[in-house]
């Protein structure tokens, strides 16, 4: 995921030197009967829905006790909607959207939001590009006005393109080229996906970033930045009726965009493990792995969540206990399920302690994933994971902007705006047999890719 | 006296309007805790918040990394990590299992000024969560096995942290700004200081600083204040208060020029930059004016001058910001950014010009108004999470900012005038005597920074210099050594060669063998043994060691090597052969011979004191083994040699130092009969030489691999 401004950017796969939580931010459902306020917890991510004539969808999360509101616009386009030659254009666009319209000067959007006591940011992923602000509830009209204006009237000029091109190249240098782990993740993703549009990085290849033209940008804007390709999400104390009225007022006059080109679905079959190595200036060797898994809308996705937590949440998790605590061969180790619209990738990563034998670490590491296919997990372990998922779900609802993100992801990635509210039940329904079945199907060597990031040999001075 | 909990949220909701000028910011009242003091002086703050079924505990001790002994830097962090690994009644696995079973999250954090242990749980488990927290806080187990496991994790983490250029740059700029003040030290310590920490250090730090009268517990969440406080009282009842020593706060250094440090790292195409200078304490009355000033200058994102100049207008970077790093003592002001190597000079120029212009002209009235609107209006954003609330209230308590802090906050911000901001800018910003750090490819950026002042180039893996026994290591490739430094080094070397017996005699040496009694320091005491070494210049060496009834031999013969142990013969790995080659090069006579040949790349690296003697230090650059040689000013003899070597016990590399003394004449050459080897500041091995032979001659047999 690439963000407009690093300070408020979300947790990114590339920031792998801090152990990442394995649970997914988007998930939630009705709470257990013994929790206090069970109904209100589920309600926090159960949206009310509306739609304008031009196709714009509106999702409202109403919480009368919130002191803050969020106004978000999610565009149903990401790096998977690109093609070789213009990779990185979705991310470039995320930046271009801040360069102004006739009514708003370049970079003024953020200043206007901050001036009313708000914060804002944007992010691009493989599947979506979204723009959000968190601000006092009485300032929603400002947010709506600004978002509608740039959806329809963005100034696309050579000067703006030139300056943002340099900025995103710097961002690519920051996240990928100067972070060996960024390069390693990029390579892993590229070898895992051959035919899928997930093959190329959201950052774009550097030579494509240099090649994108103003015409490319105009075409992209005309298709993807349109009400029929977007979802507005508002969370806070305002009512759905008030939200609909506001959105209709600002966005009602916009026209649908050009039809979006078809995006290739699926990924061709993998017939055996794929291995690669990258050398970099690193102190700790890093092992990255990836297993291809179904889209997040699949019935098996909650099972992958259970597996990810079983493996890496908390110090009693499988990977921590075995590799970090007992063997002391890794500094950290985790599995991470990243929600995707199409074929997903279950990421595995591990930082090796210096001087340890890498082959045996690799064997032990992947064995923890793959033995789940043959060894059933104990009831206490399953219960632990389900408690952890429930707790993380609750903890993830504190901020209105996070609730909105959870619901938007459900709507766009899973195709069901109510999927978030149902997730907790679906986790509870996962059995030990499900874990074994899903592991046996996907967590197998034939379906595995791996990249070792190792220290480059020192050059003589 | 019981206070009523205020959880009123006053929102002014008006009908949607589209005015172009911002409306007055809606009034917001921050949640305020109920305060309770226990009999043992521990304090508890509770905020009831029933919006979500969760509870957050934040436990804080009013002592931190600045209270550590300087040579045990990292002690506070180490202590907290060990505390997390088990209590008297719950070992590491049990503790983690109990936390995880209820979906809880318990973590620890050491900062310069204070230490925290936080726990977050579903509210149905509030009591169990509190029980776990109280156990961790009051009954740490300090099991030896867990201490060593933790040490291993911390050391690996320290090594890995050098892969993050941003935090690395910040660590070094702190070292430059704070000098000998405790804030100069990295909170996690460094490999040397962490290796030196023993169980007694951990227990002592715990016993000194973990006391109820230094403790604050903040509870935020779906709990009942009376029930929770009742439980806290019961859990912490047996804990007695005591008074710790007061912490010295040495002054910050006064620079007399800019100080620039480049951390040389290969393959870097984008340079991390930090520019910093002395700041202020958290409780300064100028805090509000400074908050406004910093927002305008570099804290306000796209509303800030720095980001506008460097990113929006300059296209030089993806991010640039400024921050005051307030502390209990004076903190620092740091400007942070990064840019591709080619534009480092331009970016530094632009950043400094932006600071200067701001200092000269001050802010505009609009900038000040916009800043105030943000600082007041955005307050509720940071209060959405239990953790955010707990963290802010514990800071208010720690810095004694008053329980009416939030009530007064808005008024104090709104009272800041343009003139106030202008004044603090004049008083607090500097354009000279800066500390500048760049993590980069030194060869590419050194030239761009030279105009700012004298530059020190260090290997990026080098210690910061803020921890007493860990000296930074230079890694100057030949091109960056100035001609002056090389010439100065040559003078020292010439004198040394003469003192050791003359360049001609040294260059003629072919063989050196020694026999010594060695004593190796271990945690269980000293172990004695016999050591025979021989060297046939240029590429053969043999080490034979007998100890505890075992005999081992290790030999380098040209490119390859072999070793025997217990009758078995094995080949050396490439790395081991490499290590022996490096070791050979820094044996005394081969090293002096290399210096005598004039082919080694050298530079003068300053003066120092070794065992009471004044010395001149010379850097000797070599692709296999760079080293720093210290020669006595009095005698000219080599008294210390420092370099990085593969660790003898454990993995990775280690800063080794050899001290030479008891010099006697052999074959007209002055050679040392006593060698003490230090690793990370600790004495590891002491050699007492009993026989020293030079050019004894003989066949190559001792170096040839036996057939087995």
Tab-separated table of N, CA and C in Angstrom, chain A residues 281-420:
chain	number	residue	atom	x	y	z
A	281	UNK	N	22.373	-4.534	1.446
A	281	UNK	CA	23.149	-4.095	2.601
A	281	UNK	C	22.253	-4.242	3.826
A	282	UNK	N	22.208	-5.456	4.352
A	282	UNK	CA	21.379	-5.717	5.529
A	282	UNK	C	22.216	-6.416	6.573
A	283	UNK	N	21.844	-6.217	7.800
A	283	UNK	CA	22.519	-6.892	8.897
A	283	UNK	C	21.898	-8.246	9.185
A	284	UNK	N	20.587	-8.294	9.084
A	284	UNK	CA	19.883	-9.535	9.374
A	284	UNK	C	19.322	-10.110	8.087
A	285	UNK	N	19.634	-11.375	7.808
A	285	UNK	CA	18.999	-11.989	6.630
A	285	UNK	C	17.503	-12.127	6.882
A	286	UNK	N	16.722	-11.927	5.841
A	286	UNK	CA	15.264	-12.029	5.960
A	286	UNK	C	14.767	-13.076	4.988
A	287	UNK	N	13.877	-13.936	5.493
A	287	UNK	CA	13.256	-14.946	4.657
A	287	UNK	C	11.811	-14.536	4.415
A	288	UNK	N	11.443	-14.442	3.158
A	288	UNK	CA	10.051	-14.116	2.817
A	288	UNK	C	9.443	-15.288	2.084
A	289	UNK	N	8.197	-15.581	2.411
A	289	UNK	CA	7.517	-16.637	1.676
A	289	UNK	C	6.132	-16.178	1.286
A	290	UNK	N	5.551	-16.859	0.317
A	290	UNK	CA	4.178	-16.532	-0.065
A	290	UNK	C	3.486	-17.778	-0.580
A	291	UNK	N	2.279	-17.981	-0.119
A	291	UNK	CA	1.438	-19.075	-0.643
A	291	UNK	C	0.218	-18.436	-1.280
A	292	UNK	N	-0.139	-18.868	-2.465
A	292	UNK	CA	-1.328	-18.287	-3.089
A	292	UNK	C	-2.592	-18.851	-2.435
A	293	UNK	N	-3.519	-17.965	-2.169
A	293	UNK	CA	-4.743	-18.327	-1.455
A	293	UNK	C	-5.926	-17.678	-2.173
A	294	UNK	N	-7.165	-18.083	-1.825
A	294	UNK	CA	-8.323	-17.520	-2.522
A	294	UNK	C	-8.538	-16.044	-2.188
A	295	UNK	N	-9.397	-15.371	-2.969
A	295	UNK	CA	-9.741	-13.979	-2.677
A	295	UNK	C	-10.366	-13.843	-1.286
A	296	UNK	N	-10.399	-12.613	-0.786
A	296	UNK	CA	-10.929	-12.373	0.547
A	296	UNK	C	-12.411	-12.657	0.664
A	297	UNK	N	-13.104	-12.700	-0.492
A	297	UNK	CA	-14.545	-12.977	-0.451
A	297	UNK	C	-14.832	-14.468	-0.298
A	298	UNK	N	-13.802	-15.267	-0.341
A	298	UNK	CA	-13.999	-16.719	-0.308
A	298	UNK	C	-14.443	-17.200	1.076
A	299	UNK	N	-15.106	-18.336	1.090
A	299	UNK	CA	-15.536	-18.920	2.368
A	299	UNK	C	-14.347	-19.321	3.217
A	300	UNK	N	-13.207	-19.520	2.580
A	300	UNK	CA	-12.026	-19.960	3.336
A	300	UNK	C	-11.209	-18.814	3.918
A	301	UNK	N	-11.546	-17.574	3.573
A	301	UNK	CA	-10.727	-16.456	4.063
A	301	UNK	C	-10.701	-16.377	5.598
A	302	UNK	N	-11.818	-16.560	6.287
A	302	UNK	CA	-11.747	-16.541	7.758
A	302	UNK	C	-10.847	-17.638	8.312
A	303	UNK	N	-10.762	-18.742	7.593
A	303	UNK	CA	-9.878	-19.817	8.053
A	303	UNK	C	-8.416	-19.356	7.939
A	304	UNK	N	-8.096	-18.638	6.862
A	304	UNK	CA	-6.732	-18.097	6.711
A	304	UNK	C	-6.431	-17.126	7.845
A	305	UNK	N	-7.415	-16.359	8.274
A	305	UNK	CA	-7.204	-15.445	9.405
A	305	UNK	C	-6.846	-16.239	10.653
A	306	UNK	N	-7.569	-17.331	10.856
A	306	UNK	CA	-7.292	-18.162	12.027
A	306	UNK	C	-5.875	-18.706	11.942
A	307	UNK	N	-5.507	-19.161	10.763
A	307	UNK	CA	-4.163	-19.707	10.583
A	307	UNK	C	-3.101	-18.638	10.835
A	308	UNK	N	-3.313	-17.445	10.309
A	308	UNK	CA	-2.329	-16.372	10.499
A	308	UNK	C	-2.128	-16.067	11.980
A	309	UNK	N	-3.218	-16.006	12.724
A	309	UNK	CA	-3.110	-15.720	14.148
A	309	UNK	C	-2.488	-16.873	14.925
A	310	UNK	N	-2.875	-18.071	14.547
A	310	UNK	CA	-2.312	-19.255	15.200
A	310	UNK	C	-0.789	-19.247	15.076
A	311	UNK	N	-0.350	-18.834	13.906
A	311	UNK	CA	1.077	-18.858	13.634
A	311	UNK	C	1.812	-17.712	14.289
A	312	UNK	N	1.196	-16.520	14.380
A	312	UNK	CA	2.042	-15.385	14.743
A	312	UNK	C	1.474	-14.327	15.677
A	313	UNK	N	0.318	-14.510	16.268
A	313	UNK	CA	-0.142	-13.477	17.205
A	313	UNK	C	0.162	-13.862	18.633
A	314	UNK	N	0.969	-13.042	19.285
A	314	UNK	CA	1.282	-13.316	20.682
A	314	UNK	C	2.484	-14.234	20.841
A	315	UNK	N	3.028	-14.228	22.036
A	315	UNK	CA	4.247	-14.993	22.262
A	315	UNK	C	3.992	-16.481	22.433
A	316	UNK	N	2.715	-16.880	22.522
A	316	UNK	CA	2.481	-18.319	22.560
A	316	UNK	C	2.113	-18.840	21.173
A	317	UNK	N	2.226	-17.990	20.155
A	317	UNK	CA	1.908	-18.422	18.792
A	317	UNK	C	2.979	-19.395	18.315
A	318	UNK	N	2.631	-20.176	17.281
A	318	UNK	CA	3.513	-21.246	16.831
A	318	UNK	C	4.887	-20.745	16.429
A	319	UNK	N	4.937	-19.719	15.593
A	319	UNK	CA	6.219	-19.267	15.058
A	319	UNK	C	7.070	-18.627	16.150
A	320	UNK	N	6.427	-17.812	16.973
A	320	UNK	CA	7.201	-17.172	18.037
A	320	UNK	C	7.778	-18.219	18.970
A	321	UNK	N	6.918	-19.114	19.413
A	321	UNK	CA	7.334	-20.105	20.389
A	321	UNK	C	8.497	-20.937	19.859
A	322	UNK	N	8.359	-21.395	18.607
A	322	UNK	CA	9.374	-22.322	18.088
A	322	UNK	C	10.645	-21.588	17.673
A	323	UNK	N	10.496	-20.567	16.846
A	323	UNK	CA	11.678	-19.973	16.242
A	323	UNK	C	12.335	-18.903	17.104
A	324	UNK	N	11.510	-18.065	17.723
A	324	UNK	CA	12.075	-16.955	18.477
A	324	UNK	C	12.472	-17.408	19.874
A	325	UNK	N	11.551	-18.162	20.516
A	325	UNK	CA	11.796	-18.505	21.912
A	325	UNK	C	12.658	-19.752	22.067
A	326	UNK	N	12.210	-20.867	21.476
A	326	UNK	CA	12.921	-22.133	21.720
A	326	UNK	C	14.218	-22.224	20.932
A	327	UNK	N	14.127	-22.141	19.606
A	327	UNK	CA	15.345	-22.294	18.803
A	327	UNK	C	16.232	-21.060	18.864
A	328	UNK	N	15.640	-19.918	19.150
A	328	UNK	CA	16.378	-18.641	19.148
A	328	UNK	C	17.086	-18.423	17.822
A	329	UNK	N	16.461	-18.882	16.751
A	329	UNK	CA	17.089	-18.714	15.447
A	329	UNK	C	16.546	-17.514	14.693
A	330	UNK	N	15.445	-16.953	15.154
A	330	UNK	CA	14.859	-15.813	14.445
A	330	UNK	C	14.638	-14.676	15.425
A	331	UNK	N	14.725	-13.475	14.916
A	331	UNK	CA	14.409	-12.306	15.742
A	331	UNK	C	12.896	-12.115	15.776
A	332	UNK	N	12.237	-12.305	14.662
A	332	UNK	CA	10.780	-12.381	14.655
A	332	UNK	C	10.331	-13.217	13.469
A	333	UNK	N	9.091	-13.691	13.526
A	333	UNK	CA	8.561	-14.536	12.458
A	333	UNK	C	7.054	-14.405	12.460
A	334	UNK	N	6.451	-14.302	11.292
A	334	UNK	CA	5.007	-14.122	11.236
A	334	UNK	C	4.425	-14.576	9.923
A	335	UNK	N	3.102	-14.770	9.945
A	335	UNK	CA	2.336	-15.009	8.729
A	335	UNK	C	1.284	-13.937	8.641
A	336	UNK	N	1.003	-13.469	7.461
A	336	UNK	CA	0.112	-12.326	7.306
A	336	UNK	C	-0.811	-12.534	6.117
A	337	UNK	N	-2.111	-12.473	6.373
A	337	UNK	CA	-3.085	-12.590	5.293
A	337	UNK	C	-3.465	-11.186	4.847
A	338	UNK	N	-3.275	-10.860	3.596
A	338	UNK	CA	-3.609	-9.531	3.067
A	338	UNK	C	-4.856	-9.653	2.203
A	339	UNK	N	-5.938	-8.974	2.575
A	339	UNK	CA	-7.185	-9.144	1.821
A	339	UNK	C	-7.053	-8.652	0.379
A	340	UNK	N	-7.396	-9.473	-0.577
A	340	UNK	CA	-7.333	-9.084	-1.986
A	340	UNK	C	-8.625	-9.452	-2.692
A	341	UNK	N	-8.884	-8.697	-3.750
A	341	UNK	CA	-10.083	-8.950	-4.553
A	341	UNK	C	-9.976	-10.254	-5.309
A	342	UNK	N	-8.817	-10.513	-5.815
A	342	UNK	CA	-8.597	-11.670	-6.664
A	342	UNK	C	-7.703	-12.634	-5.890
A	343	UNK	N	-7.026	-13.534	-6.588
A	343	UNK	CA	-6.152	-14.503	-5.919
A	343	UNK	C	-5.242	-13.785	-4.919
A	344	UNK	N	-5.244	-14.263	-3.701
A	344	UNK	CA	-4.472	-13.590	-2.666
A	344	UNK	C	-3.127	-14.246	-2.441
A	345	UNK	N	-2.342	-13.635	-1.576
A	345	UNK	CA	-1.042	-14.195	-1.220
A	345	UNK	C	-0.940	-14.172	0.296
A	346	UNK	N	-0.707	-15.304	0.864
A	346	UNK	CA	-0.485	-15.399	2.301
A	346	UNK	C	1.006	-15.227	2.517
A	347	UNK	N	1.391	-14.084	3.086
A	347	UNK	CA	2.801	-13.758	3.238
A	347	UNK	C	3.368	-14.383	4.511
A	348	UNK	N	4.584	-14.843	4.392
A	348	UNK	CA	5.290	-15.387	5.545
A	348	UNK	C	6.628	-14.669	5.632
A	349	UNK	N	7.027	-14.215	6.801
A	349	UNK	CA	8.344	-13.584	6.866
A	349	UNK	C	9.019	-13.841	8.200
A	350	UNK	N	10.317	-13.761	8.144
A	350	UNK	CA	11.126	-14.189	9.270
A	350	UNK	C	12.474	-13.482	9.179
A	351	UNK	N	12.929	-12.883	10.274
A	351	UNK	CA	14.250	-12.251	10.287
A	351	UNK	C	15.196	-13.189	11.015
A	352	UNK	N	16.224	-13.639	10.321
A	352	UNK	CA	17.147	-14.608	10.905
A	352	UNK	C	18.161	-13.911	11.786
A	353	UNK	N	18.501	-14.540	12.872
A	353	UNK	CA	19.587	-13.987	13.682
A	353	UNK	C	20.894	-14.218	12.950
A	354	UNK	N	21.825	-13.294	13.088
A	354	UNK	CA	23.071	-13.455	12.326
A	354	UNK	C	23.813	-14.724	12.722
A	355	UNK	N	24.446	-15.330	11.757
A	355	UNK	CA	25.268	-16.500	12.029
A	355	UNK	C	24.499	-17.804	12.097
A	356	UNK	N	23.168	-17.765	12.000
A	356	UNK	CA	22.404	-19.017	12.079
A	356	UNK	C	22.364	-19.699	10.739
A	357	UNK	N	22.228	-21.009	10.760
A	357	UNK	CA	22.161	-21.749	9.504
A	357	UNK	C	20.834	-21.472	8.810
A	358	UNK	N	20.934	-20.924	7.595
A	358	UNK	CA	19.714	-20.471	6.927
A	358	UNK	C	18.893	-21.630	6.394
A	359	UNK	N	19.563	-22.667	5.910
A	359	UNK	CA	18.786	-23.789	5.362
A	359	UNK	C	17.921	-24.414	6.432
A	360	UNK	N	18.488	-24.625	7.593
A	360	UNK	CA	17.681	-25.310	8.603
A	360	UNK	C	16.592	-24.376	9.127
A	361	UNK	N	16.865	-23.088	9.162
A	361	UNK	CA	15.827	-22.139	9.570
A	361	UNK	C	14.678	-22.173	8.569
A	362	UNK	N	15.027	-22.200	7.286
A	362	UNK	CA	13.990	-22.213	6.257
A	362	UNK	C	13.118	-23.460	6.387
A	363	UNK	N	13.762	-24.586	6.583
A	363	UNK	CA	12.999	-25.837	6.714
A	363	UNK	C	12.065	-25.763	7.905
A	364	UNK	N	12.594	-25.355	9.031
A	364	UNK	CA	11.769	-25.278	10.251
A	364	UNK	C	10.625	-24.287	10.069
A	365	UNK	N	10.943	-23.148	9.461
A	365	UNK	CA	9.948	-22.087	9.289
A	365	UNK	C	8.771	-22.565	8.448
A	366	UNK	N	9.056	-23.063	7.251
A	366	UNK	CA	7.954	-23.484	6.377
A	366	UNK	C	7.245	-24.705	6.923
A	367	UNK	N	7.960	-25.509	7.671
A	367	UNK	CA	7.318	-26.667	8.273
A	367	UNK	C	6.196	-26.246	9.218
A	368	UNK	N	6.368	-25.133	9.908
A	368	UNK	CA	5.315	-24.663	10.814
A	368	UNK	C	4.031	-24.352	10.059
A	369	UNK	N	4.179	-23.848	8.833
A	369	UNK	CA	2.991	-23.559	8.018
A	369	UNK	C	2.397	-24.862	7.496
A	370	UNK	N	3.270	-25.695	6.968
A	370	UNK	CA	2.781	-26.836	6.204
A	370	UNK	C	2.308	-27.995	7.068
A	371	UNK	N	2.792	-28.071	8.298
A	371	UNK	CA	2.329	-29.201	9.110
A	371	UNK	C	0.896	-29.004	9.596
A	372	UNK	N	0.377	-27.808	9.443
A	372	UNK	CA	-1.024	-27.592	9.812
A	372	UNK	C	-1.950	-28.425	8.931
A	373	UNK	N	-1.433	-28.870	7.770
A	373	UNK	CA	-2.251	-29.691	6.886
A	373	UNK	C	-2.380	-31.127	7.353
A	374	UNK	N	-1.477	-31.539	8.219
A	374	UNK	CA	-1.552	-32.944	8.637
A	374	UNK	C	-1.750	-33.105	10.137
A	375	UNK	N	-1.446	-32.087	10.919
A	375	UNK	CA	-1.586	-32.231	12.370
A	375	UNK	C	-2.720	-31.350	12.865
A	376	UNK	N	-3.772	-31.946	13.404
A	376	UNK	CA	-4.903	-31.113	13.852
A	376	UNK	C	-4.483	-30.253	15.043
A	377	UNK	N	-5.056	-29.049	15.135
A	377	UNK	CA	-4.708	-28.185	16.251
A	377	UNK	C	-5.595	-28.494	17.443
A	378	UNK	N	-5.067	-28.237	18.621
A	378	UNK	CA	-5.788	-28.562	19.851
A	378	UNK	C	-6.912	-27.558	20.083
A	379	UNK	N	-7.971	-27.993	20.764
A	379	UNK	CA	-9.093	-27.096	21.034
A	379	UNK	C	-8.670	-25.819	21.770
A	380	UNK	N	-7.700	-25.926	22.700
A	380	UNK	CA	-7.299	-24.721	23.448
A	380	UNK	C	-6.656	-23.710	22.530
A	381	UNK	N	-5.913	-24.234	21.547
A	381	UNK	CA	-5.263	-23.304	20.612
A	381	UNK	C	-6.295	-22.589	19.772
A	382	UNK	N	-7.260	-23.328	19.290
A	382	UNK	CA	-8.310	-22.711	18.484
A	382	UNK	C	-9.048	-21.668	19.311
A	383	UNK	N	-9.326	-22.018	20.555
A	383	UNK	CA	-10.041	-21.086	21.436
A	383	UNK	C	-9.205	-19.823	21.660
A	384	UNK	N	-7.926	-19.999	21.850
A	384	UNK	CA	-7.046	-18.847	22.048
A	384	UNK	C	-7.126	-17.924	20.838
A	385	UNK	N	-7.000	-18.504	19.644
A	385	UNK	CA	-6.996	-17.690	18.437
A	385	UNK	C	-8.321	-16.944	18.282
A	386	UNK	N	-9.409	-17.632	18.596
A	386	UNK	CA	-10.706	-16.970	18.460
A	386	UNK	C	-10.838	-15.814	19.460
A	387	UNK	N	-10.297	-15.977	20.656
A	387	UNK	CA	-10.283	-14.850	21.602
A	387	UNK	C	-9.448	-13.698	21.054
A	388	UNK	N	-8.321	-14.033	20.491
A	388	UNK	CA	-7.446	-12.986	19.959
A	388	UNK	C	-8.119	-12.248	18.808
A	389	UNK	N	-8.793	-13.005	17.948
A	389	UNK	CA	-9.465	-12.355	16.819
A	389	UNK	C	-10.568	-11.433	17.325
A	390	UNK	N	-11.306	-11.905	18.308
A	390	UNK	CA	-12.377	-11.066	18.851
A	390	UNK	C	-11.803	-9.799	19.478
A	391	UNK	N	-10.752	-9.978	20.283
A	391	UNK	CA	-10.161	-8.809	20.949
A	391	UNK	C	-9.616	-7.822	19.916
A	392	UNK	N	-8.902	-8.332	18.926
A	392	UNK	CA	-8.334	-7.423	17.931
A	392	UNK	C	-9.413	-6.717	17.137
A	393	UNK	N	-10.480	-7.424	16.887
A	393	UNK	CA	-11.600	-6.794	16.194
A	393	UNK	C	-12.133	-5.619	17.016
A	394	UNK	N	-12.369	-5.842	18.302
A	394	UNK	CA	-12.886	-4.770	19.160
A	394	UNK	C	-11.899	-3.610	19.229
A	395	UNK	N	-10.605	-3.945	19.451
A	395	UNK	CA	-9.600	-2.886	19.569
A	395	UNK	C	-9.535	-2.060	18.278
A	396	UNK	N	-9.833	-2.712	17.151
A	396	UNK	CA	-9.715	-2.026	15.860
A	396	UNK	C	-10.855	-1.072	15.557
A	397	UNK	N	-11.831	-0.986	16.452
A	397	UNK	CA	-12.996	-0.142	16.182
A	397	UNK	C	-12.942	1.216	16.862
A	398	UNK	N	-11.859	1.495	17.556
A	398	UNK	CA	-11.840	2.722	18.365
A	398	UNK	C	-11.963	3.989	17.522
A	399	UNK	N	-11.295	4.012	16.383
A	399	UNK	CA	-11.285	5.256	15.598
A	399	UNK	C	-12.306	5.180	14.467
A	400	UNK	N	-13.046	6.276	14.281
A	400	UNK	CA	-14.096	6.250	13.259
A	400	UNK	C	-13.508	5.993	11.872
A	401	UNK	N	-12.304	6.516	11.644
A	401	UNK	CA	-11.748	6.331	10.296
A	401	UNK	C	-11.405	4.863	10.045
A	402	UNK	N	-11.087	4.116	11.115
A	402	UNK	CA	-10.801	2.694	10.938
A	402	UNK	C	-12.074	1.905	10.670
A	403	UNK	N	-13.151	2.275	11.335
A	403	UNK	CA	-14.423	1.591	11.066
A	403	UNK	C	-14.838	1.785	9.619
A	404	UNK	N	-14.666	3.006	9.150
A	404	UNK	CA	-15.050	3.288	7.763
A	404	UNK	C	-14.208	2.455	6.803
A	405	UNK	N	-12.934	2.344	7.096
A	405	UNK	CA	-12.034	1.565	6.243
A	405	UNK	C	-12.436	0.098	6.230
A	406	UNK	N	-12.784	-0.409	7.397
A	406	UNK	CA	-13.201	-1.808	7.499
A	406	UNK	C	-14.399	-2.069	6.598
A	407	UNK	N	-15.372	-1.200	6.664
A	407	UNK	CA	-16.593	-1.397	5.893
A	407	UNK	C	-16.356	-1.176	4.405
A	408	UNK	N	-15.525	-0.197	4.063
A	408	UNK	CA	-15.234	0.053	2.648
A	408	UNK	C	-14.510	-1.137	2.037
A	409	UNK	N	-13.575	-1.691	2.789
A	409	UNK	CA	-12.884	-2.885	2.298
A	409	UNK	C	-13.872	-4.022	2.065
A	410	UNK	N	-14.788	-4.187	3.007
A	410	UNK	CA	-15.782	-5.251	2.839
A	410	UNK	C	-16.565	-5.036	1.555
A	411	UNK	N	-16.974	-3.785	1.329
A	411	UNK	CA	-17.797	-3.493	0.146
A	411	UNK	C	-17.018	-3.700	-1.141
A	412	UNK	N	-15.787	-3.235	-1.183
A	412	UNK	CA	-15.050	-3.243	-2.444
A	412	UNK	C	-14.226	-4.492	-2.671
A	413	UNK	N	-13.583	-4.986	-1.596
A	413	UNK	CA	-12.739	-6.160	-1.777
A	413	UNK	C	-13.574	-7.434	-1.747
A	414	UNK	N	-14.512	-7.494	-0.795
A	414	UNK	CA	-15.330	-8.709	-0.670
A	414	UNK	C	-16.609	-8.631	-1.471
A	415	UNK	N	-16.956	-7.450	-1.916
A	415	UNK	CA	-18.200	-7.292	-2.652
A	415	UNK	C	-19.437	-7.337	-1.774
A	416	UNK	N	-19.274	-7.123	-0.482
A	416	UNK	CA	-20.415	-7.199	0.429
A	416	UNK	C	-20.178	-6.265	1.600
A	417	UNK	N	-20.923	-5.159	1.639
A	417	UNK	CA	-20.699	-4.149	2.672
A	417	UNK	C	-20.983	-4.680	4.078
A	418	UNK	N	-21.702	-5.771	4.183
A	418	UNK	CA	-22.018	-6.323	5.511
A	418	UNK	C	-21.085	-7.450	5.924
A	419	UNK	N	-20.108	-7.723	5.095
A	419	UNK	CA	-19.198	-8.826	5.405
A	419	UNK	C	-18.425	-8.559	6.689
A	420	UNK	N	-18.087	-7.306	6.948
A	420	UNK	CA	-17.310	-6.993	8.151
A	420	UNK	C	-18.083	-7.366	9.407
